[in-house]
Short mmCIF file of C-alpha atoms in Angstrom, two decimals:
data_model
loop_
_atom_site.label_atom_id
_atom_site.label_comp_id
_atom_site.label_asym_id
_atom_site.label_seq_id
_atom_site.Cartn_x
_atom_site.Cartn_y
_atom_site.Cartn_z
CA UNK A 26 4.71 125.96 -12.00
CA UNK A 27 3.34 126.71 -8.60
CA UNK A 28 0.09 124.87 -9.19
CA UNK A 29 1.84 121.83 -10.62
CA UNK A 30 -0.98 120.98 -13.02
CA UNK A 31 1.29 119.32 -15.57
CA UNK A 32 3.45 117.39 -13.12
CA UNK A 33 3.03 113.60 -13.58
CA UNK A 34 1.56 111.90 -10.52
CA UNK A 35 1.30 115.16 -8.59
CA UNK A 36 -2.16 115.34 -7.09
CA UNK A 37 -1.97 117.83 -4.23
CA UNK A 38 -5.46 118.45 -2.85
CA UNK A 39 -7.09 115.60 -4.79
CA UNK A 40 -9.65 113.43 -2.95
CA UNK A 41 -7.46 110.36 -3.56
CA UNK A 42 -4.57 111.77 -1.51
CA UNK A 43 -3.77 110.10 1.82
CA UNK A 44 -5.01 111.63 5.06
CA UNK A 45 -2.43 112.59 7.65
CA UNK A 46 -2.80 110.98 11.07
CA UNK A 47 -1.64 114.34 12.46
CA UNK A 48 -3.71 117.44 13.02
CA UNK A 49 -3.00 121.12 13.50
CA UNK A 50 -2.05 120.71 17.16
CA UNK A 51 0.58 118.08 16.31
CA UNK A 52 1.91 120.32 13.56
CA UNK A 53 2.04 123.29 15.90
CA UNK A 54 4.13 121.34 18.45
CA UNK A 55 6.51 120.20 15.71
CA UNK A 56 6.82 123.77 14.45
CA UNK A 57 7.71 124.87 17.97
CA UNK A 58 10.32 122.12 18.19
CA UNK A 59 12.07 123.31 15.02
CA UNK A 60 11.55 126.98 16.00
CA UNK A 61 9.45 127.59 12.90
CA UNK A 62 7.85 131.05 12.96
CA UNK A 63 5.90 133.44 10.73
CA UNK A 64 9.21 135.04 9.79
CA UNK A 65 10.28 131.68 8.38
CA UNK A 66 7.12 131.59 6.27
CA UNK A 67 8.04 135.01 4.87
CA UNK A 68 11.59 133.94 4.07
CA UNK A 69 10.39 130.73 2.45
CA UNK A 70 8.22 132.84 0.16
CA UNK A 71 11.28 134.92 -0.72
CA UNK A 72 13.23 131.70 -1.30
CA UNK A 73 10.46 130.58 -3.67
CA UNK A 74 11.05 133.70 -5.78
CA UNK A 75 14.82 133.27 -5.64
CA UNK A 76 14.65 129.62 -6.68
CA UNK A 77 11.96 130.05 -9.33
CA UNK A 78 14.24 130.09 -12.36
CA UNK A 79 17.00 127.99 -10.74
CA UNK A 80 14.95 124.89 -9.95
CA UNK A 81 16.36 122.88 -12.85
CA UNK A 82 19.91 123.59 -11.72
CA UNK A 83 18.97 122.51 -8.18
CA UNK A 84 17.58 119.27 -9.56
CA UNK A 85 20.67 118.76 -11.74
CA UNK A 86 22.78 118.96 -8.61
CA UNK A 87 20.56 116.64 -6.54
CA UNK A 88 20.26 114.12 -9.38
CA UNK A 89 24.02 114.27 -9.91
CA UNK A 90 24.48 113.42 -6.24
CA UNK A 91 22.04 110.50 -6.30
CA UNK A 92 23.31 109.28 -9.68
CA UNK A 93 26.92 109.17 -8.50
CA UNK A 94 26.11 106.96 -5.49
CA UNK A 95 25.13 103.36 -6.37
CA UNK A 96 23.45 102.86 -2.97
CA UNK A 97 21.08 105.75 -3.78
CA UNK A 98 20.41 105.38 -7.52
CA UNK A 99 19.50 101.77 -6.66
CA UNK A 100 16.06 102.95 -5.51
CA UNK A 101 15.36 104.34 -8.98
CA UNK A 102 16.52 101.26 -10.84
CA UNK A 103 14.53 98.55 -12.58
CA UNK A 104 14.71 94.76 -12.19
CA UNK A 105 17.72 94.81 -14.55
CA UNK A 106 19.64 96.94 -12.05
CA UNK A 107 19.81 99.87 -14.48
CA UNK A 108 18.46 103.34 -13.63
CA UNK A 109 14.91 103.74 -14.94
CA UNK A 110 15.12 106.99 -16.89
CA UNK A 111 11.39 107.45 -17.27
CA UNK A 112 10.85 106.94 -13.54
CA UNK A 113 13.67 109.36 -12.74
CA UNK A 114 12.19 111.97 -15.09
CA UNK A 115 8.71 111.73 -13.53
CA UNK A 116 10.04 111.91 -9.98
CA UNK A 117 12.21 114.84 -11.00
CA UNK A 118 9.20 116.93 -11.96
CA UNK A 119 7.51 116.20 -8.63
CA UNK A 120 10.72 116.93 -6.73
CA UNK A 121 10.90 120.29 -8.51
CA UNK A 122 7.28 120.96 -7.59
CA UNK A 123 8.17 120.05 -4.00
CA UNK A 124 10.63 122.95 -3.90
CA UNK A 125 7.82 125.37 -4.71
CA UNK A 126 5.34 123.69 -2.37
CA UNK A 127 7.93 123.95 0.40
CA UNK A 128 8.37 127.67 -0.22
CA UNK A 129 4.93 128.82 -1.28
CA UNK A 130 2.16 126.59 0.08
CA UNK A 131 0.58 127.31 3.45
CA UNK A 132 1.35 124.52 5.92
CA UNK A 133 -2.30 123.62 6.58
CA UNK A 134 -4.23 120.33 6.80
CA UNK A 135 -4.23 119.88 3.03
CA UNK A 136 -0.45 120.29 3.01
CA UNK A 137 -0.15 117.91 5.97
CA UNK A 138 -2.22 115.35 4.06
CA UNK A 139 0.08 115.67 1.07
CA UNK A 140 3.12 115.14 3.28
CA UNK A 141 1.53 111.83 4.27
CA UNK A 142 1.04 111.00 0.59
CA UNK A 143 4.72 111.78 -0.07
CA UNK A 144 5.67 109.73 2.99
CA UNK A 145 3.73 106.69 1.75
CA UNK A 146 5.26 106.97 -1.71
CA UNK A 147 8.63 106.23 -0.09
CA UNK A 148 7.31 103.08 1.58
CA UNK A 149 6.11 99.60 0.61
CA UNK A 150 2.55 100.97 0.80
CA UNK A 151 2.81 103.20 -2.28
CA UNK A 152 6.30 103.35 -3.81
CA UNK A 153 6.37 102.68 -7.59
CA UNK A 154 2.56 102.74 -7.92
CA UNK A 155 2.22 106.36 -9.04
CA UNK A 156 4.65 105.77 -11.88
CA UNK A 157 3.87 102.12 -12.64
CA UNK A 158 7.47 101.03 -12.26
CA UNK A 159 9.27 97.99 -10.86
CA UNK A 160 12.00 99.64 -8.78
CA UNK A 161 12.88 98.51 -5.20
CA UNK A 162 9.70 98.54 -3.16
CA UNK A 163 10.74 101.06 -0.50
CA UNK A 164 13.42 103.56 0.43
CA UNK A 165 14.92 102.68 3.83
CA UNK A 166 14.14 105.33 6.42
CA UNK A 167 17.86 105.75 7.14
CA UNK A 168 18.37 107.47 3.78
CA UNK A 169 15.27 109.64 4.10
CA UNK A 170 16.64 111.08 7.35
CA UNK A 171 20.24 111.30 6.14
CA UNK A 172 19.06 113.32 3.13
CA UNK A 173 18.33 116.24 5.44
CA UNK A 174 21.98 117.15 5.13
CA UNK A 175 22.50 117.27 1.35
CA UNK A 176 19.08 118.80 0.65
CA UNK A 177 19.78 121.57 3.15
CA UNK A 178 23.46 122.24 2.47
CA UNK A 179 23.25 122.30 -1.31
CA UNK A 180 20.39 124.80 -1.55
CA UNK A 181 22.47 127.61 -0.07
CA UNK A 182 24.44 128.44 -3.23
CA UNK A 183 21.13 128.90 -5.08
CA UNK A 184 19.70 131.13 -2.33
CA UNK A 185 22.84 133.25 -2.76
CA UNK A 186 22.34 133.36 -6.53
CA UNK A 187 20.19 136.47 -6.84
CA UNK A 188 22.27 139.04 -4.99
CA UNK A 189 20.37 139.17 -1.71
CA UNK A 190 22.12 140.48 1.40
CA UNK A 191 23.98 137.89 3.48
CA UNK A 192 21.48 138.29 6.31
CA UNK A 193 18.54 137.58 4.00
CA UNK A 194 20.27 134.55 2.50
CA UNK A 195 20.92 133.25 5.99
CA UNK A 196 17.27 133.70 7.00
CA UNK A 197 16.06 131.99 3.83
CA UNK A 198 18.47 129.14 4.48
CA UNK A 199 17.45 128.67 8.11
CA UNK A 200 13.78 128.67 7.11
CA UNK A 201 14.54 126.03 4.46
CA UNK A 202 16.50 123.94 6.98
CA UNK A 203 13.62 124.05 9.48
CA UNK A 204 11.12 123.09 6.79
CA UNK A 205 13.21 120.15 5.56
CA UNK A 206 13.58 118.81 9.10
CA UNK A 207 9.84 119.29 9.68
CA UNK A 208 8.92 117.47 6.48
CA UNK A 209 11.33 114.57 7.02
CA UNK A 210 9.84 114.26 10.49
CA UNK A 211 6.40 113.94 8.89
CA UNK A 212 7.66 111.48 6.26
CA UNK A 213 8.98 109.14 8.93
CA UNK A 214 5.51 108.45 10.35
CA UNK A 215 4.53 105.38 8.28
CA UNK A 216 7.88 103.71 8.99
CA UNK A 217 7.47 103.77 12.75
CA UNK A 218 6.08 101.01 14.98
CA UNK A 219 2.54 101.59 16.19
CA UNK A 220 2.48 104.02 19.09
CA UNK A 221 6.13 105.10 18.91
CA UNK A 222 5.84 108.05 16.55
CA UNK B 11 35.76 114.96 30.76
CA UNK B 12 36.54 113.18 27.53
CA UNK B 13 36.58 109.74 29.13
CA UNK B 14 33.34 110.35 31.00
CA UNK B 15 34.32 108.21 33.99
CA UNK B 16 32.20 110.16 36.47
CA UNK B 17 29.12 110.55 34.30
CA UNK B 18 26.11 108.72 35.81
CA UNK B 19 24.84 105.91 33.59
CA UNK B 20 27.47 106.55 30.93
CA UNK B 21 29.02 103.23 29.99
CA UNK B 22 30.61 103.69 26.60
CA UNK B 23 32.60 100.57 25.70
CA UNK B 24 31.21 98.46 28.56
CA UNK B 25 30.22 94.84 27.78
CA UNK B 26 26.63 95.61 28.83
CA UNK B 27 26.17 98.16 26.04
CA UNK B 28 23.80 97.27 23.19
CA UNK B 29 25.19 95.99 19.89
CA UNK B 30 24.38 97.94 16.76
CA UNK B 31 22.59 96.03 14.00
CA UNK B 32 24.74 98.07 11.60
CA UNK B 33 28.31 97.45 10.59
CA UNK B 34 31.09 99.49 9.05
CA UNK B 35 29.69 99.18 5.52
CA UNK B 36 26.31 100.57 6.60
CA UNK B 37 28.07 103.39 8.39
CA UNK B 38 30.20 104.13 5.37
CA UNK B 39 27.12 104.45 3.13
CA UNK B 40 25.45 106.76 5.64
CA UNK B 41 28.61 108.88 5.85
CA UNK B 42 28.58 109.16 2.05
CA UNK B 43 24.92 110.23 2.16
CA UNK B 44 25.64 113.08 4.58
CA UNK B 45 28.92 113.92 2.75
CA UNK B 46 30.95 113.18 5.88
CA UNK B 47 34.69 113.22 5.16
CA UNK B 48 38.04 113.13 6.95
CA UNK B 49 38.01 116.91 6.89
CA UNK B 50 34.82 116.79 8.94
CA UNK B 51 36.57 114.59 11.49
CA UNK B 52 39.32 117.20 11.76
CA UNK B 53 36.88 120.03 12.24
CA UNK B 54 34.91 118.07 14.82
CA UNK B 55 38.12 117.69 16.80
CA UNK B 56 38.64 121.43 16.58
CA UNK B 57 35.01 121.93 17.68
CA UNK B 58 35.74 119.69 20.67
CA UNK B 59 38.51 122.08 21.75
CA UNK B 60 36.34 125.13 21.12
CA UNK B 61 33.43 123.71 23.11
CA UNK B 62 35.50 122.27 25.96
CA UNK B 63 34.94 125.07 28.47
CA UNK B 64 31.56 126.14 27.03
CA UNK B 65 29.70 122.85 27.42
CA UNK B 66 27.77 124.00 30.49
CA UNK B 67 26.54 127.08 28.64
CA UNK B 68 25.46 124.87 25.73
CA UNK B 69 23.53 122.66 28.12
CA UNK B 70 21.99 125.70 29.83
CA UNK B 71 20.66 126.80 26.45
CA UNK B 72 19.35 123.35 25.47
CA UNK B 73 17.77 122.77 28.87
CA UNK B 74 16.22 126.23 28.73
CA UNK B 75 14.66 125.31 25.40
CA UNK B 76 13.29 121.98 26.63
CA UNK B 77 12.18 123.47 29.95
CA UNK B 78 10.19 126.24 28.29
CA UNK B 79 8.17 123.80 26.14
CA UNK B 80 5.67 121.67 28.08
CA UNK B 81 5.46 119.11 25.26
CA UNK B 82 9.22 118.48 25.63
CA UNK B 83 9.83 118.73 29.41
CA UNK B 84 6.98 116.20 29.69
CA UNK B 85 9.45 113.40 28.85
CA UNK B 86 11.54 114.29 31.89
CA UNK B 87 8.62 114.50 34.30
CA UNK B 88 7.48 112.11 37.00
CA UNK B 89 4.06 110.55 37.58
CA UNK B 90 3.05 113.81 39.33
CA UNK B 91 3.61 115.71 36.08
CA UNK B 92 6.46 117.74 37.59
CA UNK B 93 9.97 117.79 36.08
CA UNK B 94 12.20 115.22 37.80
CA UNK B 95 15.24 117.31 38.75
CA UNK B 96 17.45 114.36 39.59
CA UNK B 97 16.66 112.69 36.26
CA UNK B 98 17.30 115.95 34.42
CA UNK B 99 20.64 116.39 36.19
CA UNK B 100 21.82 112.86 35.35
CA UNK B 101 20.77 113.13 31.69
CA UNK B 102 22.47 116.53 31.52
CA UNK B 103 25.85 115.04 32.37
CA UNK B 104 25.46 112.39 29.68
CA UNK B 105 24.27 114.99 27.17
CA UNK B 106 27.40 117.02 27.94
CA UNK B 107 29.55 113.92 27.47
CA UNK B 108 27.75 113.37 24.17
CA UNK B 109 29.10 116.69 22.89
CA UNK B 110 32.65 115.48 23.48
CA UNK B 111 31.96 112.00 22.10
CA UNK B 112 30.52 113.63 18.97
CA UNK B 113 33.64 115.75 18.51
CA UNK B 114 36.44 113.52 19.76
CA UNK B 115 35.59 109.82 19.51
CA UNK B 116 36.40 107.85 16.38
CA UNK B 117 33.22 106.69 14.65
CA UNK B 118 34.05 102.98 14.84
CA UNK B 119 32.08 99.86 15.80
CA UNK B 120 32.29 100.67 19.52
CA UNK B 121 30.87 104.12 18.82
CA UNK B 122 28.20 102.59 16.58
CA UNK B 123 27.24 100.24 19.41
CA UNK B 124 26.93 103.15 21.80
CA UNK B 125 24.68 104.98 19.34
CA UNK B 126 22.40 101.95 19.53
CA UNK B 127 22.50 102.14 23.33
CA UNK B 128 21.56 105.84 23.16
CA UNK B 129 18.84 104.99 20.64
CA UNK B 130 17.32 102.35 22.93
CA UNK B 131 17.39 104.72 25.90
CA UNK B 132 14.91 106.91 24.02
CA UNK B 133 12.52 103.99 23.48
CA UNK B 134 10.24 101.73 25.52
CA UNK B 135 13.08 99.17 25.56
CA UNK B 136 15.38 101.15 27.85
CA UNK B 137 14.11 104.66 28.71
CA UNK B 138 14.11 105.43 32.46
CA UNK B 139 16.01 102.24 33.39
CA UNK B 140 19.49 103.76 33.53
CA UNK B 141 18.29 106.38 36.00
CA UNK B 142 15.62 104.36 37.83
CA UNK B 143 12.91 106.94 37.17
CA UNK B 144 9.20 106.84 36.34
CA UNK B 145 9.01 109.34 33.49
CA UNK B 146 7.04 108.68 30.25
CA UNK B 147 8.23 105.40 28.81
CA UNK B 148 9.50 106.65 25.44
CA UNK B 149 10.24 109.78 23.47
CA UNK B 150 8.23 109.81 20.22
CA UNK B 151 10.48 109.58 17.18
CA UNK B 152 8.99 112.78 15.78
CA UNK B 153 10.77 114.85 18.44
CA UNK B 154 14.07 112.99 18.06
CA UNK B 155 14.14 113.91 14.36
CA UNK B 156 12.82 117.45 14.88
CA UNK B 157 15.63 118.08 17.40
CA UNK B 158 18.12 118.07 14.53
CA UNK B 159 17.25 121.71 14.01
CA UNK B 160 17.72 123.22 17.49
CA UNK B 161 20.78 121.06 18.29
CA UNK B 162 22.43 122.18 15.07
CA UNK B 163 21.40 125.83 14.94
CA UNK B 164 22.16 126.70 18.56
CA UNK B 165 25.71 125.31 18.57
CA UNK B 166 26.92 127.92 16.10
CA UNK B 167 27.25 130.80 18.56
CA UNK B 168 29.50 128.61 20.73
CA UNK B 169 31.66 127.59 17.76
CA UNK B 170 32.09 131.33 17.10
CA UNK B 171 33.03 131.92 20.74
CA UNK B 172 36.80 131.44 20.56
CA UNK B 173 37.76 133.84 17.79
CA UNK B 174 38.23 131.37 14.93
CA UNK B 175 38.03 132.62 11.35
CA UNK B 176 34.57 132.61 9.75
CA UNK B 177 35.63 129.84 7.36
CA UNK B 178 36.77 127.61 10.23
CA UNK B 179 33.56 128.24 12.17
CA UNK B 180 31.57 127.33 9.08
CA UNK B 181 33.51 124.08 8.59
CA UNK B 182 33.11 123.15 12.26
CA UNK B 183 29.40 123.88 11.99
CA UNK B 184 28.88 121.83 8.84
CA UNK B 185 30.77 118.90 10.39
CA UNK B 186 28.54 119.17 13.48
CA UNK B 187 25.40 119.32 11.33
CA UNK B 188 26.45 116.20 9.40
CA UNK B 189 27.22 114.35 12.61
CA UNK B 190 23.90 115.24 14.22
CA UNK B 191 21.99 114.06 11.14
CA UNK B 192 24.07 110.87 11.08
CA UNK B 193 23.44 110.14 14.76
CA UNK B 194 19.71 110.87 14.62
CA UNK B 195 19.57 108.53 11.64
CA UNK B 196 21.18 105.83 13.81
CA UNK B 197 18.89 106.59 16.75
CA UNK B 198 15.80 106.05 14.61
CA UNK B 199 16.61 102.36 14.01
CA UNK B 200 14.74 100.76 16.96
CA UNK B 201 11.60 102.78 16.18
CA UNK B 202 11.23 101.45 12.66
CA UNK B 203 9.13 98.51 11.50
CA UNK B 204 11.09 95.35 10.76
CA UNK B 205 12.76 95.54 7.38
CA UNK B 206 12.02 99.21 6.66
CA UNK B 207 15.10 100.84 8.17
#
């Protein structure tokens, strides 16, 4: 699971992946801004263990949320206005892999490059291409940012699911929250006017 | 305090304030995306009471954070590279007012318009003008989004400060978190390429 070899359209580390316009100094300043420390890295690794056999339940919850809101499922729908089940299934596997990448991958240049790839796959530049679908051609940035809340709040029950002490759950959750904010910050880059990011 | 009459450059509801490109339907969809409900409105009002006499301590903490990070205090510095104390003091009063607006104002069209005004005051369109200063001409969007974490995490200790039950503190904190994500989402609008927001 961690390597993601069988995940459709997942090509972390491949030469075809986008290059991030940011480097390690930019990342370091963003980490400082979200108070991201080595302790957070440790607790994300613990979260990766805790979530390992719960990832499908996490995805069930997230997909239930998206599926029950017409303004969100819209972005996974075909020209006929109906949800594209094959597209949803392929994205689901990558989204699951994203949980493990968030918890277990080092946040280095290769990871930064893949964040740019993920970013572009939300935009007119690359959405739909990976899966060869005809869904809406971009996800508006407003929903990418707003998703920080549900993706952060809903993970907590799963972090609590393996009997860890309240303090450990809290530290895992804060590390997750910081990482989600950091990643959404990175994903906003291609949406922003030249020079304003 | 709630009305903000003596706050420099604070002109909520004035005819000169920007108009939001969003309307009530857009706001409603964003509220749904961050799971913002009437219960959250109630708990924000409670948070407003809890924070009323702690706002200066909150601002001390936030200003301490910004002041201790050169990449952040930079945006409040003059052409000589030194922090502009008068600018910082004026922004501080508006930032304090923002706490009360977040907790106590109804999120209606007037509020939406003022979010657009706040948004523009972070950008090349309006930064520095309100205070007549010569600081850097915009705050990069990356730091606006990244600030979701510190502004959310640090408020908790103050919400705990008046002896409310753990469950009430948690509900106040979640309501705050949702509101911060919602507002940062609104503040990102002028940064985004035409048609991608």
